[in-house]
Coordinates of C-alpha atoms and ligand atoms in Angstrom, one line a residue:
M754 CA 31.9 -49.5 -16.0
D755 CA 35.3 -49.3 -14.3
K756 CA 35.7 -47.5 -11.0
K757 CA 37.7 -44.7 -12.6
N758 CA 34.8 -43.8 -14.9
E759 CA 32.1 -44.4 -12.2
F760 CA 34.0 -41.9 -10.0
M761 CA 34.4 -39.4 -12.8
D762 CA 30.7 -39.7 -13.8
E763 CA 29.5 -39.0 -10.3
I764 CA 31.5 -35.8 -10.2
V765 CA 30.2 -34.7 -13.6
N766 CA 26.6 -35.7 -13.0
N767 CA 26.4 -34.1 -9.6
S768 CA 28.2 -30.9 -10.4
G769 CA 26.9 -30.1 -13.8
M770 CA 30.6 -29.6 -14.8
S771 CA 32.1 -30.8 -18.0
R772 CA 34.5 -33.7 -17.7
R773 CA 37.3 -31.2 -18.6
D774 CA 36.3 -28.9 -15.7
A775 CA 35.9 -31.8 -13.4
L776 CA 39.4 -32.8 -14.2
K777 CA 40.5 -29.2 -13.4
V778 CA 38.8 -29.4 -10.0
M779 CA 40.5 -32.8 -9.5
G780 CA 43.7 -31.1 -10.2
L781 CA 43.2 -29.4 -6.8
S782 CA 43.8 -32.6 -5.1
P783 CA 47.1 -34.2 -6.0
I784 CA 46.1 -37.4 -4.4
A785 CA 42.8 -37.8 -6.4
A786 CA 44.3 -36.4 -9.6
G787 CA 47.2 -38.7 -9.3
L788 CA 44.9 -41.7 -8.8
L789 CA 42.6 -40.8 -11.6
L790 CA 45.0 -39.5 -14.2
S791 CA 47.5 -42.2 -13.8
G792 CA 44.6 -44.7 -13.9
A793 CA 45.6 -46.0 -10.5
A794 CA 42.2 -45.7 -8.9
G795 CA 41.7 -49.4 -9.2
E796 CA 44.8 -50.2 -7.3
A797 CA 45.2 -50.4 -3.5
T798 CA 47.1 -47.6 -1.9
T799 CA 47.4 -49.4 1.3
A800 CA 50.3 -49.3 3.8
E801 CA 49.5 -52.9 4.6
A802 CA 51.2 -55.6 2.5
S803 CA 49.4 -58.7 1.3
S804 CA 49.4 -61.5 3.9
S805 CA 48.6 -65.1 4.2
A806 CA 47.9 -64.8 7.9
E807 CA 45.0 -66.8 9.2
G808 CA 42.3 -66.2 11.8
K809 CA 38.7 -65.1 12.2
I810 CA 38.3 -61.3 12.2
V811 CA 35.0 -59.9 13.5
I812 CA 34.2 -56.3 12.6
V813 CA 31.5 -54.6 14.7
G814 CA 29.9 -51.6 12.9
G815 CA 29.2 -51.0 9.2
G816 CA 29.7 -47.3 8.9
S817 CA 32.8 -45.4 7.5
G818 CA 35.4 -47.1 9.6
G819 CA 33.9 -50.6 9.6
I820 CA 33.4 -50.8 5.8
M821 CA 36.9 -49.3 5.2
A822 CA 38.5 -51.8 7.5
M823 CA 36.6 -54.7 5.9
A824 CA 37.6 -53.7 2.4
R825 CA 41.3 -53.4 3.4
F826 CA 41.4 -56.8 5.2
H827 CA 39.6 -58.4 2.3
S828 CA 42.1 -57.2 -0.3
A829 CA 45.2 -57.7 2.0
L830 CA 44.5 -61.3 3.1
S831 CA 44.9 -64.2 0.7
D832 CA 42.2 -66.2 2.4
P833 CA 40.1 -63.8 4.4
D834 CA 37.8 -65.0 7.2
I835 CA 35.7 -61.9 8.0
T836 CA 32.4 -61.5 9.8
L837 CA 30.8 -58.1 9.8
I838 CA 28.2 -57.4 12.5
A839 CA 26.2 -54.4 11.3
P840 CA 22.5 -53.7 11.5
N841 CA 22.3 -51.1 8.8
E842 CA 21.2 -52.0 5.3
K843 CA 21.8 -48.4 4.3
H844 CA 25.1 -46.5 4.4
L845 CA 25.1 -42.7 5.0
Y846 CA 27.7 -40.3 3.8
Q847 CA 27.3 -38.2 7.0
P848 CA 29.4 -35.2 6.1
G849 CA 26.9 -34.6 3.3
Q850 CA 24.2 -33.8 5.9
V851 CA 25.7 -30.3 6.2
F852 CA 25.4 -29.8 2.4
M853 CA 21.8 -31.0 2.8
A854 CA 21.2 -28.4 5.4
A855 CA 22.5 -25.8 3.0
G856 CA 20.3 -27.0 0.2
E857 CA 23.2 -28.3 -1.9
Y858 CA 22.5 -32.0 -1.6
T859 CA 19.3 -34.1 -1.1
F860 CA 19.0 -37.3 0.9
E861 CA 19.5 -39.4 -2.3
D862 CA 23.0 -37.9 -2.7
I863 CA 24.2 -39.2 0.6
V864 CA 22.8 -42.7 0.8
K865 CA 23.7 -46.1 -0.7
D866 CA 23.0 -49.7 0.0
N867 CA 25.6 -51.2 2.3
K868 CA 25.4 -54.5 0.4
D869 CA 27.2 -52.8 -2.6
F870 CA 30.3 -52.6 -0.4
I871 CA 30.2 -56.1 1.2
P872 CA 31.8 -58.9 -0.8
D873 CA 29.9 -62.2 -1.0
D874 CA 32.5 -64.1 1.0
V875 CA 32.2 -61.8 4.0
K876 CA 29.7 -63.1 6.5
W877 CA 27.3 -60.3 7.3
I878 CA 25.2 -60.6 10.5
K879 CA 22.5 -57.9 10.3
D880 CA 22.3 -57.2 13.9
E881 CA 24.0 -55.1 16.6
V882 CA 26.3 -56.3 19.4
K883 CA 24.7 -56.0 22.8
T884 CA 27.6 -57.4 24.8
F885 CA 31.3 -57.5 24.3
D886 CA 33.0 -60.3 26.2
P887 CA 36.7 -59.8 25.4
D888 CA 37.9 -62.2 28.2
N889 CA 36.2 -65.0 26.2
N890 CA 36.9 -63.6 22.7
K891 CA 33.2 -63.4 21.9
V892 CA 30.4 -60.9 21.3
I893 CA 26.6 -61.4 21.8
T894 CA 24.1 -59.8 19.5
R895 CA 20.8 -58.3 20.3
A896 CA 19.1 -61.5 19.0
G897 CA 21.2 -63.5 21.4
E898 CA 23.7 -65.0 18.9
E899 CA 27.1 -65.7 20.3
V900 CA 29.9 -64.9 17.8
S901 CA 33.5 -65.8 18.7
Y902 CA 36.6 -64.3 17.1
D903 CA 40.3 -64.5 17.0
Y904 CA 40.6 -60.8 16.3
L905 CA 38.0 -58.1 16.9
V906 CA 37.7 -54.6 15.3
V907 CA 35.4 -52.2 17.1
A908 CA 33.9 -49.7 14.6
T909 CA 30.7 -48.7 16.3
G910 CA 31.0 -45.0 16.1
L911 CA 29.4 -42.9 18.8
Q912 CA 25.9 -42.2 20.1
Y913 CA 23.9 -39.0 20.4
H914 CA 22.4 -38.0 23.8
Y915 CA 19.7 -35.4 23.0
E916 CA 18.0 -36.6 26.2
W917 CA 20.8 -35.2 28.4
I918 CA 19.4 -31.8 27.6
E919 CA 16.4 -31.4 30.0
G920 CA 13.1 -30.9 28.2
L921 CA 14.5 -32.1 24.8
T922 CA 13.6 -35.3 22.9
E923 CA 14.5 -36.2 19.3
D924 CA 11.0 -35.8 18.1
M925 CA 11.1 -32.1 19.0
I926 CA 13.7 -31.5 16.3
G927 CA 12.2 -29.8 13.3
K928 CA 9.4 -28.1 15.3
N929 CA 9.1 -24.7 17.1
G930 CA 12.4 -23.3 15.7
I931 CA 14.5 -26.2 16.9
S932 CA 16.9 -28.0 14.5
S933 CA 20.0 -30.3 14.6
V934 CA 22.0 -31.2 11.5
Y935 CA 23.4 -34.2 13.2
L936 CA 20.1 -36.1 13.5
N937 CA 20.4 -39.5 11.7
N938 CA 19.9 -43.1 12.3
A939 CA 22.1 -45.5 10.4
E940 CA 19.9 -48.6 11.2
A941 CA 16.7 -46.8 10.0
G942 CA 18.7 -45.3 7.0
T943 CA 17.5 -41.8 7.8
A944 CA 19.4 -38.5 7.9
D945 CA 16.5 -36.1 8.9
G946 CA 19.0 -33.6 10.4
G947 CA 20.0 -32.5 6.9
S948 CA 16.5 -32.0 5.5
L949 CA 15.0 -30.5 8.7
T950 CA 17.9 -28.0 9.0
W951 CA 17.3 -26.9 5.4
E952 CA 13.7 -26.2 6.3
W953 CA 15.0 -24.4 9.4
F954 CA 17.2 -22.2 7.1
N955 CA 14.1 -21.3 5.0
D956 CA 11.8 -20.8 8.0
L957 CA 14.4 -18.4 9.5
K958 CA 14.6 -16.5 6.2
E959 CA 10.8 -16.1 6.1
A960 CA 10.8 -14.9 9.7
A961 CA 13.7 -12.6 9.2
K962 CA 11.6 -10.7 6.6
T963 CA 9.1 -9.8 9.3
G964 CA 11.5 -8.7 12.0
K965 CA 14.8 -9.3 13.8
Q966 CA 15.1 -13.0 14.9
K967 CA 17.2 -14.3 17.8
V968 CA 19.2 -17.3 16.7
I969 CA 21.3 -19.6 18.9
C970 CA 23.8 -22.2 17.7
T971 CA 25.2 -24.5 20.4
Q972 CA 28.2 -26.7 20.9
P973 CA 28.2 -29.2 23.9
E974 CA 31.0 -30.0 26.3
T975 CA 31.4 -33.6 25.3
A976 CA 33.6 -34.7 22.4
I977 CA 31.6 -34.5 19.1
K978 CA 32.1 -35.8 15.6
C979 CA 33.1 -33.2 13.1
G980 CA 33.9 -30.5 15.7
G981 CA 33.4 -27.8 13.0
A982 CA 29.8 -28.6 12.2
P983 CA 28.3 -26.3 14.9
Q984 CA 30.0 -23.3 13.3
K985 CA 29.3 -24.5 9.7
I986 CA 25.6 -24.1 10.5
L987 CA 26.2 -20.8 12.2
Y988 CA 27.9 -19.3 9.2
L989 CA 25.9 -21.0 6.4
S990 CA 22.5 -20.0 7.9
N991 CA 23.8 -16.5 8.4
D992 CA 25.1 -16.3 4.8
F993 CA 21.8 -17.7 3.6
L994 CA 20.1 -14.6 5.1
K995 CA 22.8 -12.3 3.8
Q996 CA 22.2 -13.4 0.2
D997 CA 18.8 -11.7 0.5
K998 CA 20.2 -8.7 2.5
L999 CA 18.5 -10.0 5.6
T1000 CA 20.0 -10.4 9.1
A1001 CA 19.4 -11.7 12.6
D1002 CA 21.0 -11.7 16.0
F1003 CA 23.2 -14.8 16.1
T1004 CA 24.6 -16.2 19.4
F1005 CA 27.2 -18.9 19.3
A1006 CA 27.0 -20.6 22.7
T1007 CA 29.8 -23.0 23.1
S1008 CA 31.3 -24.9 26.0
S1009 CA 34.7 -24.3 24.4
T1010 CA 36.9 -21.3 25.4
N1011 CA 37.7 -20.4 21.8
L1012 CA 36.3 -20.7 18.3
F1013 CA 38.8 -23.3 17.0
G1014 CA 41.8 -25.2 18.6
V1015 CA 44.2 -24.5 15.7
P1016 CA 45.5 -20.9 16.2
E1017 CA 45.7 -20.1 12.5
V1018 CA 42.1 -21.1 12.0
N1019 CA 40.9 -19.4 15.1
K1020 CA 42.5 -16.1 13.9
T1021 CA 40.7 -16.2 10.5
L1022 CA 37.4 -16.9 12.3
E1023 CA 37.9 -14.0 14.7
E1024 CA 39.4 -11.5 12.3
E1025 CA 37.7 -12.3 9.0
V1026 CA 34.8 -14.6 9.2
Q1027 CA 32.8 -13.2 12.1
P1028 CA 33.4 -9.5 11.3
R1029 CA 32.1 -10.2 7.8
Y1030 CA 28.7 -11.0 9.4
G1031 CA 28.9 -8.4 12.2
N1032 CA 25.9 -10.0 14.0
I1033 CA 27.5 -12.8 16.0
T1034 CA 27.9 -12.8 19.8
N1035 CA 30.1 -15.6 21.1
K1036 CA 29.2 -17.0 24.5
F1037 CA 32.2 -19.1 25.6
G1038 CA 32.0 -21.7 28.4
H1039 CA 28.2 -22.1 27.8
N1040 CA 26.8 -25.6 27.8
L1041 CA 23.1 -26.1 26.9
V1042 CA 21.5 -28.1 29.7
A1043 CA 17.8 -27.5 29.4
I1044 CA 15.2 -26.1 26.9
D1045 CA 11.7 -24.9 27.3
A1046 CA 10.4 -25.3 23.8
E1047 CA 7.0 -23.7 24.5
K1048 CA 8.5 -20.5 26.0
K1049 CA 11.5 -20.7 23.6
I1050 CA 14.1 -20.4 26.4
A1051 CA 17.4 -22.2 26.4
T1052 CA 19.2 -22.7 29.7
F1053 CA 23.0 -22.9 29.8
E1054 CA 25.5 -23.8 32.5
H1055 CA 28.1 -21.1 32.3
K1056 CA 31.5 -22.0 33.7
Y1057 CA 34.0 -19.3 34.3
E1058 CA 36.9 -18.3 36.4
L1059 CA 37.5 -15.3 38.6
Q1060 CA 40.8 -14.0 40.0
G1061 CA 41.0 -14.4 43.8
E1062 CA 43.4 -13.2 46.5
Y1063 CA 47.0 -12.9 45.7
D1064 CA 49.0 -15.7 47.4
E1065 CA 52.3 -14.3 48.7
D1066 CA 53.9 -17.8 49.1
L1067 CA 53.0 -19.0 45.7
E1068 CA 53.4 -15.6 44.1
E1069 CA 50.2 -16.0 42.1
Y1070 CA 46.5 -15.2 42.3
D1071 CA 44.0 -17.9 43.4
I1072 CA 41.6 -19.0 40.6
I1073 CA 38.0 -19.2 41.7
K1074 CA 35.9 -21.5 39.5
K1075 CA 32.3 -20.4 39.1
T1076 CA 29.2 -21.9 37.6
E1077 CA 25.9 -20.1 36.9
R1078 CA 22.8 -20.9 35.0
V1079 CA 21.9 -18.5 32.2
D1080 CA 18.6 -18.3 30.4
M1081 CA 18.5 -17.1 26.8
P1082 CA 15.4 -16.5 24.8
Y1083 CA 15.5 -17.6 21.1
D1084 CA 13.3 -17.7 18.0
F1085 CA 15.5 -20.3 16.3
I1086 CA 18.0 -22.7 17.9
H1087 CA 20.4 -25.2 16.3
I1088 CA 21.4 -27.8 18.8
V1089 CA 24.4 -30.1 18.7
P1090 CA 23.7 -33.0 21.0
P1091 CA 26.1 -34.3 23.7
M1092 CA 27.8 -37.4 22.3
A1093 CA 29.4 -40.5 23.9
G1094 CA 30.7 -43.9 23.0
V1095 CA 27.9 -46.3 22.2
D1096 CA 26.4 -48.0 25.2
A1097 CA 27.5 -51.5 24.3
V1098 CA 31.2 -50.4 24.3
A1099 CA 30.9 -47.9 27.2
S1100 CA 29.4 -50.6 29.5
S1101 CA 32.0 -53.2 28.5
P1102 CA 35.5 -54.0 29.7
L1103 CA 36.8 -52.6 26.4
A1104 CA 36.1 -49.0 27.5
W1105 CA 38.4 -46.7 29.4
Q1106 CA 37.1 -47.1 32.9
K1107 CA 38.0 -43.6 34.1
G1108 CA 39.5 -40.3 33.1
T1109 CA 38.7 -38.1 30.1
G1110 CA 38.3 -41.2 27.8
K1111 CA 35.8 -42.9 30.1
G1112 CA 33.3 -44.8 28.0
W1113 CA 35.4 -44.7 24.8
L1114 CA 37.4 -47.6 23.4
E1115 CA 40.7 -47.9 25.3
V1116 CA 43.2 -48.1 22.5
D1117 CA 46.7 -46.9 22.2
Q1118 CA 46.6 -43.5 20.5
Y1119 CA 49.4 -44.5 18.0
T1120 CA 48.8 -48.2 17.2
L1121 CA 45.0 -48.2 17.7
Q1122 CA 45.5 -51.6 19.4
H1123 CA 43.5 -52.1 22.6
R1124 CA 45.7 -51.4 25.6
R1125 CA 44.6 -54.5 27.6
Y1126 CA 43.4 -57.0 24.9
N1127 CA 46.0 -57.5 22.2
N1128 CA 43.7 -59.0 19.7
V1129 CA 41.3 -56.1 19.7
F1130 CA 41.7 -52.9 17.6
G1131 CA 39.6 -49.8 17.0
I1132 CA 38.8 -47.6 14.0
G1133 CA 36.8 -44.4 13.8
D1134 CA 34.8 -42.3 16.3
I1135 CA 34.7 -44.9 19.0
C1136 CA 38.5 -44.7 19.6
G1137 CA 39.3 -43.0 22.9
V1138 CA 42.2 -41.0 21.5
A1139 CA 43.1 -37.4 21.9
K1140 CA 42.1 -36.1 18.5
G1141 CA 39.7 -36.6 15.7
K1142 CA 36.2 -37.9 15.4
T1143 CA 35.9 -37.4 11.6
G1144 CA 35.7 -39.6 8.5
G1145 CA 39.1 -38.1 7.7
S1146 CA 40.6 -39.6 10.9
A1147 CA 38.9 -42.9 10.2
R1148 CA 40.5 -42.9 6.7
H1149 CA 43.9 -42.4 8.3
H1150 CA 43.2 -45.0 10.9
G1151 CA 42.5 -47.6 8.2
P1152 CA 45.9 -48.5 6.9
I1153 CA 47.5 -48.1 10.3
M1154 CA 45.0 -50.3 12.2
V1155 CA 44.8 -52.9 9.4
G1156 CA 48.6 -53.0 9.0
N1157 CA 49.0 -53.4 12.8
L1158 CA 46.4 -56.1 13.2
L1159 CA 47.9 -58.1 10.3
S1160 CA 51.3 -57.8 12.1
V1161 CA 49.7 -59.3 15.3
M1162 CA 48.1 -62.1 13.2
E1163 CA 51.6 -62.8 11.8
G1164 CA 53.0 -63.0 15.4
K1165 CA 54.8 -59.6 15.1
K1166 CA 54.5 -56.4 17.0
P1167 CA 52.4 -53.5 15.6
K1168 CA 54.7 -50.9 14.1
E1169 CA 52.5 -48.5 12.2
K1170 CA 51.7 -45.2 14.1
F1171 CA 48.7 -43.0 13.8
D1172 CA 49.7 -39.3 14.1
G1173 CA 46.3 -38.0 15.2
Y1174 CA 45.4 -36.6 11.8
T1175 CA 41.9 -35.1 11.5
V1176 CA 40.3 -32.7 9.1
C1177 CA 37.5 -30.2 9.2
P1178 CA 36.3 -28.5 6.0
L1179 CA 35.0 -25.5 7.8
K1180 CA 32.3 -23.8 5.7
T1181 CA 32.5 -20.1 6.5
Q1182 CA 30.0 -19.0 3.8
Y1183 CA 28.5 -20.4 0.6
G1184 CA 31.5 -20.9 -1.7
K1185 CA 34.2 -20.7 1.0
I1186 CA 35.9 -23.2 3.2
I1187 CA 38.9 -23.3 5.5
L1188 CA 40.4 -26.7 5.1
A1189 CA 41.6 -27.2 8.7
E1190 CA 43.9 -30.3 8.9
F1191 CA 45.7 -31.0 12.1
D1192 CA 47.2 -33.9 14.2
Y1193 CA 48.5 -34.5 17.7
K1194 CA 51.1 -31.9 17.2
G1195 CA 49.1 -29.0 15.6
A1196 CA 48.3 -27.8 12.0
A1197 CA 49.1 -30.6 9.5
P1198 CA 48.2 -29.2 6.0
S1199 CA 48.4 -31.7 3.1
F1200 CA 48.8 -28.9 0.6
P1201 CA 51.6 -26.2 0.4
L1202 CA 49.1 -23.4 1.1
A1203 CA 48.6 -21.1 4.1
V1204 CA 46.8 -22.8 6.9
G1205 CA 43.5 -21.1 7.9
E1206 CA 42.8 -19.4 4.6
Q1207 CA 39.2 -19.4 3.2
R1208 CA 39.2 -20.7 -0.3
W1209 CA 36.6 -21.4 -3.0
M1210 CA 38.6 -24.4 -4.2
W1211 CA 38.1 -26.2 -0.9
W1212 CA 34.4 -25.6 -1.3
A1213 CA 34.5 -27.2 -4.8
F1214 CA 36.7 -30.0 -3.5
D1215 CA 34.3 -30.8 -0.7
L1216 CA 31.1 -30.3 -2.6
Y1217 CA 32.0 -32.2 -5.8
M1218 CA 34.9 -34.5 -5.0
L1219 CA 34.9 -35.8 -1.5
K1220 CA 31.7 -37.7 -1.8
P1221 CA 32.7 -39.7 -4.9
M1222 CA 36.1 -40.2 -3.3
Y1223 CA 34.3 -41.5 -0.2
W1224 CA 32.1 -44.0 -2.2
Y1225 CA 34.5 -45.1 -4.8
L1226 CA 37.9 -45.0 -3.1
M1227 CA 37.6 -44.9 0.7
M1228 CA 34.8 -47.4 1.0
R1229 CA 36.6 -49.8 -1.3
G1230 CA 39.8 -49.5 0.8
L1231 CA 41.6 -47.8 -2.1
M1232 CA 42.4 -44.6 -0.3
Ligands
FAD1036 C1 26.6 -33.6 10.4 C2 27.9 -34.3 10.2 C3 28.9 -33.7 9.5 C4 30.1 -34.3 9.4 N1 31.1 -33.7 8.7 C5 32.3 -34.3 8.5 C6 33.3 -33.8 7.6 O1 33.1 -32.7 7.0 N2 34.4 -34.4 7.5 C7 34.7 -35.6 8.1 O2 35.8 -36.2 7.9 N3 33.8 -36.2 8.9 C8 32.6 -35.6 9.1 N4 31.6 -36.2 9.9 C9 32.0 -37.3 10.8 C10 32.0 -38.7 10.1 O3 30.8 -38.9 9.4 C11 32.3 -39.7 11.1 O4 33.5 -39.3 11.9 C12 32.5 -41.1 10.6 O5 31.3 -41.5 10.0 C13 33.0 -42.0 11.6 O6 33.0 -43.4 11.2 P1 32.6 -44.5 12.2 O7 32.7 -45.8 11.4 O8 33.5 -44.4 13.4 O9 31.1 -44.3 12.7 P2 29.8 -44.4 11.7 O10 30.1 -44.0 10.3 O11 28.8 -43.5 12.4 O12 29.4 -45.9 11.8 C14 29.2 -46.6 13.0 C15 28.3 -47.7 12.7 O13 28.3 -48.6 13.8 C16 26.9 -49.1 14.0 N5 26.8 -49.5 15.4 C17 26.7 -48.8 16.5 N6 26.6 -49.6 17.6 C18 26.7 -50.8 17.1 C19 26.7 -52.1 17.8 N7 26.6 -52.2 19.1 N8 26.8 -53.2 17.0 C20 27.0 -53.1 15.7 N9 27.0 -51.9 15.0 C21 26.8 -50.8 15.7 C22 26.1 -47.9 13.6 O14 24.8 -48.4 13.3 C23 26.8 -47.3 12.5 O15 26.4 -47.8 11.2 C24 30.3 -35.6 10.0 C25 29.3 -36.2 10.7 C26 28.1 -35.6 10.8 C27 26.9 -36.3 11.5

């Protein structure tokens, strides 16, 4: 079966839609419709031209970014010499974990074998890199194998740190009212966060039938992947109760100072989404630091500012920064873990050594080339750039990073520029999404529609189309 039909069949089978309706939904996406209807889904849409450049490319990490990069290099190079170092036999479509939490997908919907994406002539080392040694152009695996390279692509993603929250360990998730949609393990091929949060939705509904429940949804102070996911769970679980005319007291405790960084989206959340529920209290500047699972108390560090004395010379008030610890009782809590660059990168010379990017890969935010090692590039969440830890960003990194690395291989300067694009399909209720797309400069909608509007068609696009687009186009370097 050709890729076009495989792609279409997945939409039809998973949605229960007829092929005609699926085509209509696809009409919502000019890119996808263009690809499918013109029959171009089998052709590369890459910015990078084909190249006869030579050299050994080592890609570290076999998730979204690593597999996309590998597919693009493989099709662009006439004689590719690619080694992939990736421990995971399974590949997770992680955005689908939120739909698992909402009862729309099961685990089977979001997992495939990584081998299906890796061509036979790519050398696949099923291990992880323990040490990066960029001064000697080599990496060392957990098993002790030394692998040298001419060019290195770092695609390791990030790492969760549940243990940074005092009293919390990963095995507590799914028990005593605690959940976390993020929980997954690429190497083990598990995405328990999705299924455990769906159980959490149902347990909350049962409990809400017996009395008012206190629900807390948290967002940490570190950078996180898919910055909208904490609120997706807040609104979907709330709507799940609302469908049965039930309610609870929801608290959104976030380290941030607003609901969303894009003003148009923030406005919709403040003026339409949250008032529709009428049961959400926002606690800004609140970072979860400890949990007592037995007593069901969450402790936050609350950072805030007070106005001090007026300074006659400066003609302004002093700002006094305050921090206090706040205990909040809960019945149910959804925890988003602090996140950081994976240890192997963070502890290597490849990481930013100081500043806000400390521990993340030190790449130029436009070219994605390492700022100190010219033969090293980054793709995906590990990149220490100002915006975007999403699959959508990784998709935009793909052609830029590959095009620039090919230029370096050909002895030229990188010229492609990443604009900071990222996307968050923010689920505000069952059947409604705000498609928040933005870049380094601000809102960056791909469609000529008002930014910040909740729409059913984005829900349909996300639920039925993005997953097949991911498997059949993005992971094959076609989009
Ligand atoms: C709950 C949830 C919801 C999300 N929702 C969305 C969404 O709606 N839209 C969106 O665009 N994105 C979303 N994302 C984010 C998206 O999944 C990630 O941004 C994307 O997967 C990043 O790709 P990556 O390759 O950088 O990292 P990953 O896909 O995580 O892959 C990194 C890989 O590197 C491997 N690795 C780690 N360390 C090493 C090492 N030392 N050596 C070798 N391999 C290593 C890991 O095992 C892993 O397989 C969501 C994620 C989650 C968890």
